mmCIF file of C-alpha atoms in Angstrom:
data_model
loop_
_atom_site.group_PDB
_atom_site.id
_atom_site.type_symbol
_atom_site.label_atom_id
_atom_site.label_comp_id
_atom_site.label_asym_id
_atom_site.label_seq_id
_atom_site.Cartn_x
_atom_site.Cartn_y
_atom_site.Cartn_z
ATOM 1 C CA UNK A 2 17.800 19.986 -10.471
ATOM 2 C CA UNK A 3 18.721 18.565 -7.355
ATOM 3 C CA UNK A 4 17.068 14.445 -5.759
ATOM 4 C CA UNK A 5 13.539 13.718 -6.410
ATOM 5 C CA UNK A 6 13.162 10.917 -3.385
ATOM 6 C CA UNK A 7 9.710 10.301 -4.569
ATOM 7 C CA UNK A 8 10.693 9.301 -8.118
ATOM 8 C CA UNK A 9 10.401 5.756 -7.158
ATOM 9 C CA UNK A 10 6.846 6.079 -5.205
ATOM 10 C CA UNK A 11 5.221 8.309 -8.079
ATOM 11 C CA UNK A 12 5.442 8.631 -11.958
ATOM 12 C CA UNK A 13 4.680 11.901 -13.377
ATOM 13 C CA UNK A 14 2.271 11.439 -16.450
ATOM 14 C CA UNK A 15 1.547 15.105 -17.248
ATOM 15 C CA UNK A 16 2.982 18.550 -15.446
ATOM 16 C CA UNK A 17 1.119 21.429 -17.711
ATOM 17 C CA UNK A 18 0.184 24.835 -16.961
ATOM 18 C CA UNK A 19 -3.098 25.397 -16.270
ATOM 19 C CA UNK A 20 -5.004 28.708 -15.826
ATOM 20 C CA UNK A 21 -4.237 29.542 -12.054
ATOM 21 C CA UNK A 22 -0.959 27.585 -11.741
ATOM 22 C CA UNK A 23 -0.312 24.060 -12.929
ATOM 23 C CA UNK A 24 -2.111 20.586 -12.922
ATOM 24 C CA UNK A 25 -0.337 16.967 -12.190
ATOM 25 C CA UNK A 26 -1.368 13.335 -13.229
ATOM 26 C CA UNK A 27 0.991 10.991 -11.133
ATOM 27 C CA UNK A 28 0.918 7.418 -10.936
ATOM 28 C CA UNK A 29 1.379 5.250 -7.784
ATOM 29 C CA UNK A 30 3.467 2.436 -7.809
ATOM 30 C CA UNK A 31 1.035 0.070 -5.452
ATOM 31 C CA UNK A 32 3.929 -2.431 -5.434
ATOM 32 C CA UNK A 33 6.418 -0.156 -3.748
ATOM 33 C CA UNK A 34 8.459 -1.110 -0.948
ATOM 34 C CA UNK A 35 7.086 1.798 1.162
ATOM 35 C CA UNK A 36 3.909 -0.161 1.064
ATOM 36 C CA UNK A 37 4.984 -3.262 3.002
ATOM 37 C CA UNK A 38 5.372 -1.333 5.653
ATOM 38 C CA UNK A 39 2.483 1.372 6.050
ATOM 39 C CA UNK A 40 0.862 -0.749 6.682
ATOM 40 C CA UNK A 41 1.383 -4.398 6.293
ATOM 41 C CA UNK A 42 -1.833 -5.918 4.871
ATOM 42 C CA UNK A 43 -3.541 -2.097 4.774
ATOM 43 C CA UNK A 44 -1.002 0.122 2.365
ATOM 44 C CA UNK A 45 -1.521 3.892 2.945
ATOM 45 C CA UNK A 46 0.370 6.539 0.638
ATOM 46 C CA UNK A 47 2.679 8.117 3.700
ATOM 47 C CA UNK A 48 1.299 11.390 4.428
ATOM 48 C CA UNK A 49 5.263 12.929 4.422
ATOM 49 C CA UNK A 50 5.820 11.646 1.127
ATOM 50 C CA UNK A 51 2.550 13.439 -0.288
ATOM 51 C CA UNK A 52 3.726 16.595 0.771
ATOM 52 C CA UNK A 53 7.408 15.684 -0.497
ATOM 53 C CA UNK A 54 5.540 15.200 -4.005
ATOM 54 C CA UNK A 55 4.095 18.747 -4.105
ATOM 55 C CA UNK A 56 7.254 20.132 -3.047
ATOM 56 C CA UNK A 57 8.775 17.936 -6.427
ATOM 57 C CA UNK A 58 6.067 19.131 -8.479
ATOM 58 C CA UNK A 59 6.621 22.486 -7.849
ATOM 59 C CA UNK A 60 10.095 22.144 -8.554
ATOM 60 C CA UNK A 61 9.829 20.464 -11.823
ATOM 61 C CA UNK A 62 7.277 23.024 -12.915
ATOM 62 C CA UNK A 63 8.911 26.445 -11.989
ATOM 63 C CA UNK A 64 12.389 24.213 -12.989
ATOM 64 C CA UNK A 65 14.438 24.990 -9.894
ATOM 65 C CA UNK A 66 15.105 23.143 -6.448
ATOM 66 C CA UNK A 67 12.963 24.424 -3.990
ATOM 67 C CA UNK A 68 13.079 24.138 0.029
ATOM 68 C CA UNK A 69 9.853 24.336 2.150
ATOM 69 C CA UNK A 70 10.019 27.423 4.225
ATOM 70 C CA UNK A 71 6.573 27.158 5.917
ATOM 71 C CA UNK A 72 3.968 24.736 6.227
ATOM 72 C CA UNK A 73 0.907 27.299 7.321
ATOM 73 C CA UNK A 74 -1.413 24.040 6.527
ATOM 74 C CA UNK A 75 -1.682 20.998 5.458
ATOM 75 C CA UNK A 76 -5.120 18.539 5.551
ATOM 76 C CA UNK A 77 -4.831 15.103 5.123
ATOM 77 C CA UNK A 78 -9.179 14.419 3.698
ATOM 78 C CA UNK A 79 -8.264 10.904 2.601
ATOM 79 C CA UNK A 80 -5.801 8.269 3.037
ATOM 80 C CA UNK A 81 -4.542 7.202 -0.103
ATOM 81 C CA UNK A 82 -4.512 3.505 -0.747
ATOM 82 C CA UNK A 83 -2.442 2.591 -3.461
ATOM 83 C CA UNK A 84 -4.509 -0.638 -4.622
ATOM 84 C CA UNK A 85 -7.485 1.844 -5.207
ATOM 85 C CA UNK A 86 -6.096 5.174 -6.114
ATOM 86 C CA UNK A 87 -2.946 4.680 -8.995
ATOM 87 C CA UNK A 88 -3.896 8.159 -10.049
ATOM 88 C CA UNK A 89 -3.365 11.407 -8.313
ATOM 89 C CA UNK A 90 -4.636 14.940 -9.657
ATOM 90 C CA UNK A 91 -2.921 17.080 -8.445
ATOM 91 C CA UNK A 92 -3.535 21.219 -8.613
ATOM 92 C CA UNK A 93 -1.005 23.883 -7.804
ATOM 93 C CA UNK A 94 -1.846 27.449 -7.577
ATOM 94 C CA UNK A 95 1.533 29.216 -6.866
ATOM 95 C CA UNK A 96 2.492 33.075 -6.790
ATOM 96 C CA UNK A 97 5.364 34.880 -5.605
ATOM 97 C CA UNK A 98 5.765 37.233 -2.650
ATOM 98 C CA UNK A 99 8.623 38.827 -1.127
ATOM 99 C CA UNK A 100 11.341 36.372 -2.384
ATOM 100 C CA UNK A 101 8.647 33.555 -1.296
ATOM 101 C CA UNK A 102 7.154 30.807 -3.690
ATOM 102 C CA UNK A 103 3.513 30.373 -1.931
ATOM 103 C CA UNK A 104 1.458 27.182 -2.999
ATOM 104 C CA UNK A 105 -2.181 26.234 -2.352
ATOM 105 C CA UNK A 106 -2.202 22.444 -3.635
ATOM 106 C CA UNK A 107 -5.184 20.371 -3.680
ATOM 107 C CA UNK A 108 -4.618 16.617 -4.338
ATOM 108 C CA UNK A 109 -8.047 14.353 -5.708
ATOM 109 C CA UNK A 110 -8.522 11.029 -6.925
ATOM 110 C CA UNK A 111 -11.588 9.312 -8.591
ATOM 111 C CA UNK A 112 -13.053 12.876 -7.636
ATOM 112 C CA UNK A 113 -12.614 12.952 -3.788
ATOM 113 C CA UNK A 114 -9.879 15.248 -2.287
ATOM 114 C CA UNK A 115 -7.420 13.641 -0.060
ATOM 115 C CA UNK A 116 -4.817 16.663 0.863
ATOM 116 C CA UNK A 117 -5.228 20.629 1.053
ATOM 117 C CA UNK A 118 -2.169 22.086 1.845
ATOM 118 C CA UNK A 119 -0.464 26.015 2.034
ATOM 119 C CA UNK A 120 2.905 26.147 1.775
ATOM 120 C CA UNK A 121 5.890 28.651 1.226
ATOM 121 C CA UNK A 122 9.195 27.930 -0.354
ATOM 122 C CA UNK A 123 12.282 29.428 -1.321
ATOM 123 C CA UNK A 124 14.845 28.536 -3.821
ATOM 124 C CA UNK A 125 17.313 26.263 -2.952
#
């Protein structure tokens, strides 16, 4: 499989089926780089790079390199500070249609969703 760019921002504890797709425990990395900058004093997980993580779950699960085709929605519920949140569940309910991979992921931590998002890919 092809880069993972978020390799360095998240650790993958557990990638396992589940009944309607899969289910993700990542780690944060609070004292990543990223962090100094968004935002100095205030970190925030980067919104692109949680939707870069889904995209790299997906991947890893179905074990091919994907490419978003279509982002038909995507709700950021929570910012994501990395000093509070180091874990991210992470749900993925994925079918295939017409040569598309579609994806309704749901992203909690400590029981509060912070990202819904719909999504189509193809393989790369």
């Amino acid at each position: 499989m092809g880069r993972a760019p978020c390799r360095s921002i998240f650790h993958i504890e557990q990638l396992s089926r589940s009944e309607e797709g899969w289910q993700a425990n990542v780690r944060i990395d609070p004292r990543h780089p990223v962090f100094g900058g968004h935002f100095p004093g205030m970190p925030i997980t980067p919104g692109a790079t949680l939707v870069q993580l889904v995209q790299e779950l997906l991947s890893q699960a179905l074990d091919t390199d994907l490419l978003m085709r279509e982002a038909r929605s995507i709700k950021f519920l929570a910012p994501v500070d990395p000093t509070k949140w180091t874990e991210l569940i992470w749900n993925l309910r994925v079918r295939e249609e017409e040569g598309n991979i579609l994806c309704d992921a749901s992203g909690t931590a400590d029981d509060r969703p912070f990202l819904s998002m719909k999504a189509s890919f193809v393989r790369a």
